[in-house]
Short mmCIF file of C-alpha atoms in Angstrom, two decimals:
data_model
loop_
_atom_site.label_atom_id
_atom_site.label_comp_id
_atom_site.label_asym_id
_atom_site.label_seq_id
_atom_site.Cartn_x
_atom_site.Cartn_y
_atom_site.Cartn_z
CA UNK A 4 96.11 -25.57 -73.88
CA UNK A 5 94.20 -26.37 -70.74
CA UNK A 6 94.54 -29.67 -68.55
CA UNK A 7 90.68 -31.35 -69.93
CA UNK A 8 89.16 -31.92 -66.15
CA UNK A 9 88.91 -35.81 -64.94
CA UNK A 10 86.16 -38.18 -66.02
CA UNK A 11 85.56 -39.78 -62.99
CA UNK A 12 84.01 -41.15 -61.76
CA UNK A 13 84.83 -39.93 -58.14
CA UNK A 14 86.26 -42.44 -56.48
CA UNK A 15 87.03 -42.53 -52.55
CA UNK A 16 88.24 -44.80 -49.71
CA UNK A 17 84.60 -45.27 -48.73
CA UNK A 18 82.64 -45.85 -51.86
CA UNK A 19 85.82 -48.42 -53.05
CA UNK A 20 85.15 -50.50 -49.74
CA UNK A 21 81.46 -50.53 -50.42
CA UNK A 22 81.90 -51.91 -53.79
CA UNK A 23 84.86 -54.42 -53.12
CA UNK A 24 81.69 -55.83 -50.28
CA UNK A 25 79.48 -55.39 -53.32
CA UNK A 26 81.72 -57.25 -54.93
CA UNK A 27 82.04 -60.60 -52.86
CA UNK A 28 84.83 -59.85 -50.87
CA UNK A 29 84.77 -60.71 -46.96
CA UNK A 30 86.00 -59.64 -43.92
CA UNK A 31 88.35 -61.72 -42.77
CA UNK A 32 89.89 -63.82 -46.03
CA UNK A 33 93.00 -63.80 -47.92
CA UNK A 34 93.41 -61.38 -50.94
CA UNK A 35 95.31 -61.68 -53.45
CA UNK A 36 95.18 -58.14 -55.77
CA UNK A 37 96.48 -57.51 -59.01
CA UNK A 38 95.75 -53.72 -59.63
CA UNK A 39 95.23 -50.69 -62.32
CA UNK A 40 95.15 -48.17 -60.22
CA UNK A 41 93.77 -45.41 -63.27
CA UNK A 42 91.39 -48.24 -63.99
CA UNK A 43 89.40 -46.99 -60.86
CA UNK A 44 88.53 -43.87 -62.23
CA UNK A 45 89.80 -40.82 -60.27
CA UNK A 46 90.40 -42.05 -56.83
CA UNK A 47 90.91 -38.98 -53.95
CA UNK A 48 93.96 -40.06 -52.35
CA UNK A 49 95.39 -42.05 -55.14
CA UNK A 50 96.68 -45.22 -54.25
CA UNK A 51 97.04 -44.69 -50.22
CA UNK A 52 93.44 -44.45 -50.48
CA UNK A 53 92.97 -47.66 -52.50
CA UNK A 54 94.96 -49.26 -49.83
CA UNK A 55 93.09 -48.05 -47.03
CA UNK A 56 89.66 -48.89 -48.96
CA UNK A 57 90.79 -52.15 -49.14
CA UNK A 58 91.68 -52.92 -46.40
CA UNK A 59 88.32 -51.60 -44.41
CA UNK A 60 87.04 -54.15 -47.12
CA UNK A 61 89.19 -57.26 -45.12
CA UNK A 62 88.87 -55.81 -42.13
CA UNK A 63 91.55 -56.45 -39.19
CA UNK A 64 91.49 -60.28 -39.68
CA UNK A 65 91.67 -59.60 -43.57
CA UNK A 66 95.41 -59.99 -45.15
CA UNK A 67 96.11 -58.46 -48.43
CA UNK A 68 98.61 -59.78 -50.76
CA UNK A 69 100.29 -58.29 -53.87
CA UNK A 70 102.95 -58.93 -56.14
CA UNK A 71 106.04 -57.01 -55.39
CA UNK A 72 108.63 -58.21 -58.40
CA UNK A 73 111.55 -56.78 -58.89
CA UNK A 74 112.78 -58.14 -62.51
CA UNK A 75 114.94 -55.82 -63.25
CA UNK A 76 117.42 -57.40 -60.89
CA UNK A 77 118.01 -60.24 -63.94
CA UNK A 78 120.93 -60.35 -66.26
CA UNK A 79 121.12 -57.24 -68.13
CA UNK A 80 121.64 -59.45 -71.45
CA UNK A 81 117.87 -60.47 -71.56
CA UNK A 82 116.57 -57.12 -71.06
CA UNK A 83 114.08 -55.92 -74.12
CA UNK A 84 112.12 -53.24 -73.19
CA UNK A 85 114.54 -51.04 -72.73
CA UNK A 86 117.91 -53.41 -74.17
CA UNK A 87 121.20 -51.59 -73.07
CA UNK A 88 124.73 -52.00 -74.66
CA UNK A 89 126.09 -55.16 -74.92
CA UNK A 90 129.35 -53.02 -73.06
CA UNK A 91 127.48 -52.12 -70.37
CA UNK A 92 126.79 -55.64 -69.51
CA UNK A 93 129.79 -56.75 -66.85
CA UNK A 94 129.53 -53.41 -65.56
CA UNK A 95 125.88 -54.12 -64.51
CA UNK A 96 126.45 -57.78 -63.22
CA UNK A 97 129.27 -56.29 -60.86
CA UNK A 98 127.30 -53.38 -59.56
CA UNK A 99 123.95 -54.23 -59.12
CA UNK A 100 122.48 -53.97 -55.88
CA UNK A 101 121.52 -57.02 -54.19
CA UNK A 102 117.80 -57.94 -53.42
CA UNK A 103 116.98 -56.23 -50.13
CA UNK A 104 113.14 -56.54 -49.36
CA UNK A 105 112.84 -53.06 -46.94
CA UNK A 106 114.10 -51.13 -50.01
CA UNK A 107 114.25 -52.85 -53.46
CA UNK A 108 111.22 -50.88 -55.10
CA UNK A 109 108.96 -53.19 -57.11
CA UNK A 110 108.87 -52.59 -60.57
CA UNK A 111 106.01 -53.39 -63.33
CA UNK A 112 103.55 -53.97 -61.04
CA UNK A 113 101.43 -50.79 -60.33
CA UNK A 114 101.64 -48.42 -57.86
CA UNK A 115 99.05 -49.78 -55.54
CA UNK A 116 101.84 -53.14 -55.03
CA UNK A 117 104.15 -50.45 -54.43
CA UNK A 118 102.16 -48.58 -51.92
CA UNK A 119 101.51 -51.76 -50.06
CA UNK A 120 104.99 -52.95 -49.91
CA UNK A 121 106.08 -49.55 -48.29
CA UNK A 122 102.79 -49.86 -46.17
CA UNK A 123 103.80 -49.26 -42.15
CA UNK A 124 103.53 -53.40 -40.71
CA UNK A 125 103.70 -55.19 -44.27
CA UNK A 126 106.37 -58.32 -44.93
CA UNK A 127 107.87 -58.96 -47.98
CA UNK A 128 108.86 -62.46 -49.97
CA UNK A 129 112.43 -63.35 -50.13
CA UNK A 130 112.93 -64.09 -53.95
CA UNK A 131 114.87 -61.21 -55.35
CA UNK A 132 112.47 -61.41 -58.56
CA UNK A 133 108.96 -62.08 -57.92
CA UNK A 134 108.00 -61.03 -54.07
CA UNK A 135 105.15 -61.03 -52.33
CA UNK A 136 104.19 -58.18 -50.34
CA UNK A 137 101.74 -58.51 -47.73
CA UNK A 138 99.36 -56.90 -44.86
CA UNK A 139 97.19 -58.52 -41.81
CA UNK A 140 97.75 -61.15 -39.60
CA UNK A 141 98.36 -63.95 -41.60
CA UNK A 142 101.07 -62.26 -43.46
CA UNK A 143 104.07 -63.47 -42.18
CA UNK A 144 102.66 -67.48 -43.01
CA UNK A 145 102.13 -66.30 -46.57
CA UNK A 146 105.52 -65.12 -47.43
CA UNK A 147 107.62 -67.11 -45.01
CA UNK A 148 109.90 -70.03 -46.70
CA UNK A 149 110.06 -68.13 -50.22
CA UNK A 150 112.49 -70.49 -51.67
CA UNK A 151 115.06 -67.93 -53.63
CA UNK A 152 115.58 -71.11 -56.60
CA UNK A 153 111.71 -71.26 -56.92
CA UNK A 154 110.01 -68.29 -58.45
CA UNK A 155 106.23 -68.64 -58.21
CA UNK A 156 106.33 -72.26 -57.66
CA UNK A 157 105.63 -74.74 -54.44
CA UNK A 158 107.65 -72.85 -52.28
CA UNK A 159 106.47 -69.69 -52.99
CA UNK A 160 103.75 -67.42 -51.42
CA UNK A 161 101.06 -68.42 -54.17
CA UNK A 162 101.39 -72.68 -53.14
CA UNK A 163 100.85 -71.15 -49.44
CA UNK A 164 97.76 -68.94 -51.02
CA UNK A 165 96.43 -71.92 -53.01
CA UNK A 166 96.59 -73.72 -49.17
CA UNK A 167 94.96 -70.63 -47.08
CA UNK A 168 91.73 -70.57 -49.42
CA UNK A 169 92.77 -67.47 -50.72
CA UNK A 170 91.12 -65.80 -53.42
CA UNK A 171 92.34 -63.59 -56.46
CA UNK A 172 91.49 -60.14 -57.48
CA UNK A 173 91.63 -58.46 -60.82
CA UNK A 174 91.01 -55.14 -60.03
CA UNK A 175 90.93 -53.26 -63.42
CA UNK A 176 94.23 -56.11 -64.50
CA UNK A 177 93.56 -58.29 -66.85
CA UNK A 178 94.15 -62.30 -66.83
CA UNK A 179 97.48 -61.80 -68.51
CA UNK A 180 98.60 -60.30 -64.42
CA UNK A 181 97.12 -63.75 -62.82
CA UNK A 182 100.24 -65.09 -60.95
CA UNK A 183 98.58 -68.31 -59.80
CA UNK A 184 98.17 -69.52 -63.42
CA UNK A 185 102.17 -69.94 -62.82
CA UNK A 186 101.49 -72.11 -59.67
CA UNK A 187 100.57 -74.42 -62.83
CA UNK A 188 103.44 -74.70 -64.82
CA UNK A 189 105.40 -75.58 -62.01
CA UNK A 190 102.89 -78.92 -62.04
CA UNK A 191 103.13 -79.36 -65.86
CA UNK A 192 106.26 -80.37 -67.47
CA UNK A 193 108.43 -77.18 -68.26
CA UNK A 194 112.38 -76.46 -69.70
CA UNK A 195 114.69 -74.98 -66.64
CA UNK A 196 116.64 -71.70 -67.39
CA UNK A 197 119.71 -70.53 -65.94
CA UNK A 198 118.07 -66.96 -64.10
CA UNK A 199 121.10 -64.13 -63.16
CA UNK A 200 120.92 -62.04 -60.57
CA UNK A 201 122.63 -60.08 -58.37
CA UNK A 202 123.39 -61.88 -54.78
CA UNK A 203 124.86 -60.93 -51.82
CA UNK A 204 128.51 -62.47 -52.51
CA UNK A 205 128.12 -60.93 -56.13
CA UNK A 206 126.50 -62.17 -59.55
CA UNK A 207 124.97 -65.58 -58.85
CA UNK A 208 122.97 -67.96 -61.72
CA UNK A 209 120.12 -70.09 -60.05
CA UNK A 210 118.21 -72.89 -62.23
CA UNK A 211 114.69 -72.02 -62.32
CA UNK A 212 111.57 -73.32 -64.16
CA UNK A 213 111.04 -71.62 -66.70
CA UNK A 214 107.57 -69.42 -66.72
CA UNK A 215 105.99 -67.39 -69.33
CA UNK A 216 102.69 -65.69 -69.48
CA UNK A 217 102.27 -66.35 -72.93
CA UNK A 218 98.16 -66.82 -73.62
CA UNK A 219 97.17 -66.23 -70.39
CA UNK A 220 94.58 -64.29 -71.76
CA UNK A 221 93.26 -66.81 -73.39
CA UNK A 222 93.55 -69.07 -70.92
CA UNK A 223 91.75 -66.36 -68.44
CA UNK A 224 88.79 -66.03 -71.21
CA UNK A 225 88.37 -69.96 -70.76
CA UNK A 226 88.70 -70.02 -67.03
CA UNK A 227 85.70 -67.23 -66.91
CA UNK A 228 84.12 -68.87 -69.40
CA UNK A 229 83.84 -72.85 -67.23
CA UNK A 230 84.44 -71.93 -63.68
CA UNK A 231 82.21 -69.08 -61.53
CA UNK A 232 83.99 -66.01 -61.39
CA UNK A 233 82.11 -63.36 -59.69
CA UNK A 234 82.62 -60.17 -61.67
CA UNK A 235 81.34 -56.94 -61.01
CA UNK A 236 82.39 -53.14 -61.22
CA UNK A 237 84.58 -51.63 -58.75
CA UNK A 238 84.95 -47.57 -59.31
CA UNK A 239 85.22 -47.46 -63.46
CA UNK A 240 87.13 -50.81 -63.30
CA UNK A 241 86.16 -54.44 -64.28
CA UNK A 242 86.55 -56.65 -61.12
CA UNK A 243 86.90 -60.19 -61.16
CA UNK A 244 86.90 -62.52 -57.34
CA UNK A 245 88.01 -66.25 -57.65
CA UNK A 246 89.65 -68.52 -55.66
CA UNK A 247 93.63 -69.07 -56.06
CA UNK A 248 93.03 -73.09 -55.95
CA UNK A 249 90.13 -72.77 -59.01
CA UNK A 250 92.87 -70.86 -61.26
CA UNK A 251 95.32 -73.21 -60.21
CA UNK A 252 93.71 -76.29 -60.92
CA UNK A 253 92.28 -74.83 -64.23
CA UNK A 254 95.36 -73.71 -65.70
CA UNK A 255 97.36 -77.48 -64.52
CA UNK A 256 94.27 -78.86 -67.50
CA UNK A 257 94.42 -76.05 -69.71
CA UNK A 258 98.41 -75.10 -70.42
CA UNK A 259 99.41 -78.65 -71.80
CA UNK A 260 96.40 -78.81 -74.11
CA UNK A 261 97.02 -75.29 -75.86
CA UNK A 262 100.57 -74.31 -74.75
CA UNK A 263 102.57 -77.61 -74.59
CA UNK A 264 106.10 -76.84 -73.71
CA UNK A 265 107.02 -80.56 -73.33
CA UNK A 266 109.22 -80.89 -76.51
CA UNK A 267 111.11 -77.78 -75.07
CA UNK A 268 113.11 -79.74 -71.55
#
């Protein structure tokens, strides 16, 4: 049976950078892009081209950001989707490459993160988890001092965002993808888990607050709901532009109303 042709629509470096302007976005800020690359529509070039159309949107004093995480480098006996053998467990811990930021693919992210962290120029976050990958020439100030015991907390890239004036965009991702709602629960009484990983002197455990996307949805659907968020289409995709401090501060009033974990340190 024939391939059914694309849908479209057409989408191209050029007209993606007219409608990220359309859009709000500036020449010159601080981007912070959580992606869905098929959410475009069909893009010519794929995800280099998504790159490039973003960044003619910045422009050379723009700097794009993106989540580069890397969770599968976690203990192997917290893995769900897919769980492996309880057997193969020390195996894993003694094996495991360590984090190295030039070649430690991302993973769950999308492929534009991807393209970006490979991207000719861009610096990468030190956490062996959840890095930040960024372009322009304020990159090296956002993911400088990426404490490897805090994950998405105050000395991570998204406290330096929230301090830049950066903004966040949803491009075709949903609310559930919205890092800086983490920024939050760093702010907000939370339990501390023991976090495995590999290290470079072998299988290290680091105490970490514990984070957890649960009802960010939601909590998105409020946000939207109380605060401007300037939304708009980009390609086929649903767009959202808002800054990283609004989200921040939002989710610091929301998450102990509606998602108390208190009762849980």
């Amino acid at each position: 049976m024939p391939t059914p042709p694309p849908t479209g629509p057409l989408v191209t470096r050029d007209t993606l950078a007219s409608d990220l302007r359309t859009l709000g976005v500036e020449p010159g800020e601080i981007l912070l892009e959580h992606s869905s690359l098929s959410a475009l529509g069909w893009v010519c070039g794929g995800a280099v081209a998504a790159v490039q159309g973003l960044l003619d949107a910045l422009g050379p004093d723009g700097t794009l950001v993106v989540p580069t995480q890397s969770g599968d480098l976690s203990d192997p006996s917290h893995w769900g989707n897919p769980p492996v053998p309880r057997a193969w467990w020390d195996t894993i811990r003694a094996t495991m490459p360590a984090y190295d930021p030039l070649v430690t693919p991302s993973r769950g992210v999308g492929v534009i993160p991807e393209t970006v962290r490979t991207w000719p120029g861009a610096l990468r976050s030190a956490h062996p988890q959840t890095s930040f990958a960024a372009l322009g020439p304020r990159a090296a100030e956002v993911t400088e001092g990426h404490a490897p015991d805090c994950r998405l907390g105050e000395r991570s890239p998204l406290a330096r965002l929230e301090a830049l004036g950066a903004r966040v965009l949803l491009l075709g991702a949903g609310y559930d993808t919205c890092t800086s709602f983490h920024l939050a629960e760093y702010r907000i009484p939370a339990p501390r888990v023991g976090s495995g990983r590999p290290g470079p002197e072998g299988w290290e455990v680091v105490s970490e607050v514990s984070i957890d996307a649960d009802r960010f949805d939601e909590l998105g659907h409020d946000f939207e709901r109380d605060r401007p968020v300037v939304r708009a289409k980009v390609g086929a995709a649903d767009a959202r532009l808002f800054p990283v401090a609004d989200a921040v501060a939002y989710a610091e009033r929301w998450l102990p109303l509606h998602r108390s974990r208190a009762e849980e340190v």
